[in-house]
XYZ file of C-alpha atoms in Angstrom:
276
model
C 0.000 0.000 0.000
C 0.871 3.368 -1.038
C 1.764 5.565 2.494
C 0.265 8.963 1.719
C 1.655 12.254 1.945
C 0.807 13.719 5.595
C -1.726 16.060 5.097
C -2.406 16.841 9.029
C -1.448 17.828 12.461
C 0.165 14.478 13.152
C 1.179 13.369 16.544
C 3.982 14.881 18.451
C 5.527 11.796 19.190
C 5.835 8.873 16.473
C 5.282 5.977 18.497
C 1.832 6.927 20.264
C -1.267 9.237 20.178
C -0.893 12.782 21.243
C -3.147 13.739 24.251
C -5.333 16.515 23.830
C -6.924 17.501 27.094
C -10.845 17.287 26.676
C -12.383 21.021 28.078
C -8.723 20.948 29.873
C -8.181 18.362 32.789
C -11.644 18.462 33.193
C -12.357 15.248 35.462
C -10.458 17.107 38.262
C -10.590 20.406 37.394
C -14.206 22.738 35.821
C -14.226 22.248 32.407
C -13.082 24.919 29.908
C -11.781 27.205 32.638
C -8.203 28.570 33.301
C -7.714 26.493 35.465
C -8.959 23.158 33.995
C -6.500 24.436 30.973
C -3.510 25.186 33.025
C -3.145 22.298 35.085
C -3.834 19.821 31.871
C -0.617 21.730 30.705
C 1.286 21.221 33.865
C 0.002 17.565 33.381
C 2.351 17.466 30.237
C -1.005 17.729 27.557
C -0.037 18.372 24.094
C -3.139 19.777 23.133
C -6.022 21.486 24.528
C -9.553 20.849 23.260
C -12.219 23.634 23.829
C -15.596 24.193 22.837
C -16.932 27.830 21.264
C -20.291 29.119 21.043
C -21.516 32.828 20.236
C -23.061 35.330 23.081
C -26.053 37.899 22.149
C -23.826 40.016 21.282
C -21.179 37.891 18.964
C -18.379 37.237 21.368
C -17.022 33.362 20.732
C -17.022 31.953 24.409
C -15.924 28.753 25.886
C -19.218 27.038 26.691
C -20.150 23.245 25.737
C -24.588 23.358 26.340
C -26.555 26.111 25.127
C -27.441 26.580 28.437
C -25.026 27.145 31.808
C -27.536 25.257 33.708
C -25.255 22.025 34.372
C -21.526 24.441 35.149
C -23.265 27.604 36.563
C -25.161 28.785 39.395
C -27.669 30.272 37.222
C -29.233 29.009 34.208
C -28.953 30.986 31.057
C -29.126 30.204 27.300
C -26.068 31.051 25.755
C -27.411 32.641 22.625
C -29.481 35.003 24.349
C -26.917 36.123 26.668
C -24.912 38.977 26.277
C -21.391 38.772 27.377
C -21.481 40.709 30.544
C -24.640 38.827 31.659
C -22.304 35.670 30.967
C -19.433 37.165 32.994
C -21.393 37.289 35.837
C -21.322 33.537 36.313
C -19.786 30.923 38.876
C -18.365 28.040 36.403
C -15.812 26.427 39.337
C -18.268 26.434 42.441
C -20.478 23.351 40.824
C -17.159 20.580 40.640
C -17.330 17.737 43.139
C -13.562 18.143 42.776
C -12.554 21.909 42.790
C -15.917 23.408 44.925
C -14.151 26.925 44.120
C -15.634 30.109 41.912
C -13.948 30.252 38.400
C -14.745 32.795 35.564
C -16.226 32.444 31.876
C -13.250 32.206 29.662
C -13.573 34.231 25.889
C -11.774 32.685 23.517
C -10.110 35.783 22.669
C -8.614 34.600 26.579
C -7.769 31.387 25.943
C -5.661 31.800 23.438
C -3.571 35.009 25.223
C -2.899 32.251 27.745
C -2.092 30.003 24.934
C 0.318 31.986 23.414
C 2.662 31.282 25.948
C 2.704 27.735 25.259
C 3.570 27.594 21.194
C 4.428 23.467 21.379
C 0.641 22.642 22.314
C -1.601 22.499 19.437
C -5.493 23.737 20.222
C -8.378 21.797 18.848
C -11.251 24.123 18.628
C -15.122 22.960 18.415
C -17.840 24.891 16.801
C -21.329 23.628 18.629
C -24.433 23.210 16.443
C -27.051 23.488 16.049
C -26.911 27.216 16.834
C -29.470 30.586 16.175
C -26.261 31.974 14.922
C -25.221 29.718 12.493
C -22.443 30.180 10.216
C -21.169 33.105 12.325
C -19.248 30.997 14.866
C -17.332 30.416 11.989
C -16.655 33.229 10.941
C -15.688 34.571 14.755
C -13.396 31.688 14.920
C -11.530 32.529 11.432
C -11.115 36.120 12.886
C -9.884 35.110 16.141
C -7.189 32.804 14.759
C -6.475 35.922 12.208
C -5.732 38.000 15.099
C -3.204 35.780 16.756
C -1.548 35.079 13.491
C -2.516 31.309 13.353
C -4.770 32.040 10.388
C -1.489 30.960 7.782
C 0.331 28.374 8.602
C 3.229 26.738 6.913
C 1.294 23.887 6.186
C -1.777 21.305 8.016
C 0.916 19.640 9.596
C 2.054 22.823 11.047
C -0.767 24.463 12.067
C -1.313 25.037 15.745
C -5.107 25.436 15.189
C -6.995 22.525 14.323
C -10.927 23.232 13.793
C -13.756 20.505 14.887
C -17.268 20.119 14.411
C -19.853 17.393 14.163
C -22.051 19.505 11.644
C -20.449 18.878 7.954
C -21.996 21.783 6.759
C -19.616 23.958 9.422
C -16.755 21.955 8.461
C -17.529 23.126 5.037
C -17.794 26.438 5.849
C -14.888 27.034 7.952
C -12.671 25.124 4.983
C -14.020 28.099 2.402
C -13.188 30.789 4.938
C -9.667 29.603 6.366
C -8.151 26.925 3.948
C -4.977 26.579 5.664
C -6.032 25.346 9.180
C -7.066 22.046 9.061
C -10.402 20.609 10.072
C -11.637 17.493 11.726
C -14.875 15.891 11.217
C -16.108 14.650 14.839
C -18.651 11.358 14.260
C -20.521 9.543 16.937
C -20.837 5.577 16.855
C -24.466 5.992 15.129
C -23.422 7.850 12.268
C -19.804 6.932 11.893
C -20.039 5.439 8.506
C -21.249 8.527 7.276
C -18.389 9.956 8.045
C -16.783 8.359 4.381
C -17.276 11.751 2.244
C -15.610 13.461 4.761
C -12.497 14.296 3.106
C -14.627 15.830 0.062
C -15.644 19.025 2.091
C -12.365 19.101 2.842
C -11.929 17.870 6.403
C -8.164 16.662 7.218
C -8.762 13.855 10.565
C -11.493 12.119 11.173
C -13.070 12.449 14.532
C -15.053 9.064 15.724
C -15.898 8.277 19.310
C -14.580 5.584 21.095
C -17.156 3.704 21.325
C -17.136 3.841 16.929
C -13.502 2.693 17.276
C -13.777 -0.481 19.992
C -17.026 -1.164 17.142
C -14.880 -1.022 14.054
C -11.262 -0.162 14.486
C -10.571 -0.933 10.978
C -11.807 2.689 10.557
C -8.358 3.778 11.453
C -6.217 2.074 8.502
C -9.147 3.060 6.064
C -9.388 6.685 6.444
C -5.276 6.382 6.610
C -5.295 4.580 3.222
C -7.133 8.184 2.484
C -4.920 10.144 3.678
C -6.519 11.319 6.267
C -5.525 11.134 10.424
C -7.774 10.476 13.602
C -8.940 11.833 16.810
C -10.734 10.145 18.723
C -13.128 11.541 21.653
C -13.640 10.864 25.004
C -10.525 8.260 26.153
C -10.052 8.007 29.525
C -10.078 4.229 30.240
C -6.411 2.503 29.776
C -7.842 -0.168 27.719
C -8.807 1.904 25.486
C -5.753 4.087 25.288
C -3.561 1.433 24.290
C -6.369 0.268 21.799
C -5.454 4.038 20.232
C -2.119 3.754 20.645
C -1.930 0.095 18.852
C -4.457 1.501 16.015
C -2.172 4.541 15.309
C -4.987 7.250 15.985
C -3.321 10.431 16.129
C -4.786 12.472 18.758
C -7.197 10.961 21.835
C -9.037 13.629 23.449
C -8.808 12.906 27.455
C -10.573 13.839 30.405
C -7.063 13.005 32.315
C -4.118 14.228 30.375
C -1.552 12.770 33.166
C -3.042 9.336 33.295
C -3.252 8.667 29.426
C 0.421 10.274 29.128
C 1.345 7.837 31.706
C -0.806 4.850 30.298
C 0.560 5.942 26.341
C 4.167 5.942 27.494
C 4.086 2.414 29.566
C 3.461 3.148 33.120
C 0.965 2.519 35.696
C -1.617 4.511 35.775
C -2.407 6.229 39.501
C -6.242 6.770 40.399
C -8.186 10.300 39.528
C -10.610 11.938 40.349
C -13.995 11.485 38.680
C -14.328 12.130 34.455
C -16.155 14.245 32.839
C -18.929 13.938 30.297
C-alpha cells in the first residue's frame, strides 16, 4: 500500500497518540476554565480541546450546552446572553472536585494564555445546532487571524486545528480559512457517514470511542485516504492502548496525566472522577 503524503497535524511523538486535554483536565478540574486548561498543561497535555459558542452580542465563548444550567449557578441560554450577563457567572463552584468560583473564559482569553505555550496544538469545536449559524465560523476565522494562526506553513504545522460534528460547518470554515485544518467529529451511530468526509475538505477524522472499539478498521481506512484520527472521550487505559496500537493520532482525554502515563508504559495512579 501506497503511504500517503501527511496532510495533518500528526502526533507529536511517532510511536503513540498525542493527548489533547478534553475542556482541559476536566475530570479534576471545571471544564473549559483557566484552570482546567492550566493544570492539563502542567500535566504534560499536548493539546487542549475547547468548545466555542456565540453570546447575544457575537463574542465566541468557551461554553459546551446552550445553556449554563449544568456548570453555573444560574441558568442561562447562551445565545441570548450577552457577554457581561455571561461574565457574571460561577463556572468552578459546581465541581465535586474543585468546589471553588472560576470565571467564563472568551476565547479571545484562551488563546492570550495560549500563546505562551507555542508546542501545544489547540483543537477548537464549533457547537451546532446554533441561532447563529455560520457566524461561529466566521468569529473563529477572525480570532485565529488576530493571533496570526490564520497561515500556517502547512496542516501539519498548524497550531489550530478546527472541529465540528455539523459537515456543513466543516464546510464552511474550509471556504473561509483553507490553511487550518479541520476534523470531522462522528458519533458511533453515524460513523459510517463519516466516508465523504475528506470531500468538504476535512483533514482527521473524529469518531468516538465507542465507533472505534465497534470497528477499528476505521483507522487504517481513512489512513489509506490520507486522512488522520482523533478520537473523543478516552479516559479508560484499555482503550488508550487500543489508540495507541491503532495509530490514531490524537485521543481527546478527560485526564491528560493518566493517558500520558498509560501511552508511554506506566501505571496509571487513580483520579478523580471524568467528565462527560
Amino acid at each position: 500500500m501506497t503511504v500517503p503524503v501527511t496532510t495533518h497535524p500528526p502526533s507529536p511523538v511517532s510511536t503513540r497518540s498525542g493527548v489533547v486535554a478534553h475542556r482541559g483536565a476536566s475530570a479534576q478540574f471545571p471544564e473549559l476554565t483557566l484552570v482546567a486548561f492550566q493544570q492539563a498543561l502542567e500535566q504534560g497535555a499536548e493539546a487542549l480541546e475547547v468548545d466555542i459558542r456565540l453570546t447575544a452580542d457575537g463574542v465566541p465563548v468557551l461554553l459546551h450546552d446552550p445553556r449554563t444550567t449544568r456548570v453555573a449557578d444560574r441558568d442561562l441560554w447562551v445565545h441570548s446572553s450577552t457577554l457581561d450577563q455571561l461574565a457574571t457567572l460561577d463556572l468552578g463552584s459546581w465541581h465535586p472536585v474543585h468546589r471553588a468560583p472560576e470565571p467564563l473564559l472568551t476565547l479571545r482569553s484562551f488563546l492570550v494564555m495560549a500563546e505562551a505555550f507555542p508546542q501545544v496544538r489547540l483543537f477548537l469545536e464549533t457547537k451546532h445546532p446554533v441561532p447563529s449559524g455560520g457566524r461561529v465560523e466566521a468569529a473563529l476565522r477572525d480570532e485565529l487571524r488576530y493571533f496570526g494562526m490564520d497561515r500556517p506553513a502547512s496542516f501539519a504545522d498548524s497550531r489550530a486545528v478546527m472541529m465540528s460534528f455539523s459537515v456543513m460547518a466543516v464546510r464552511r470554515f474550509r471556504q473561509l480559512a483553507p490553511e487550518i485544518p479541520a476534523v470531522q467529529l462522528r458519533e458511533r451511530r453515524n460513523v459510517l457517514k463519516s466516508w465523504p468526509a475528506e470531500g468538504v475538505g476535512a483533514q482527521l477524522m473524529g469518531p468516538s470511542i465507542g465507533a472505534l472499539r465497534a470497528r477499528p478498521w476505521l483507522v487504517e481506512y481513512w489512513r489509506s485516504r490520507g486522512m488522520g484520527t482523533y478520537c473523543w472521550t478516552v479516559d479508560d487505559p484499555a482503550d488508550l492502548l487500543l489508540c495507541r496500537d491503532l495509530g490514531v493520532d490524537w485521543v481527546g482525554t478527560n485526564v491528560p496525566s493518566r493517558a500520558l502515563t498509560v501511552l508511554d508504559g506506566g501505571v496509571p495512579r487513580a483520579e478523580g472522577p471524568a467528565a462527560g
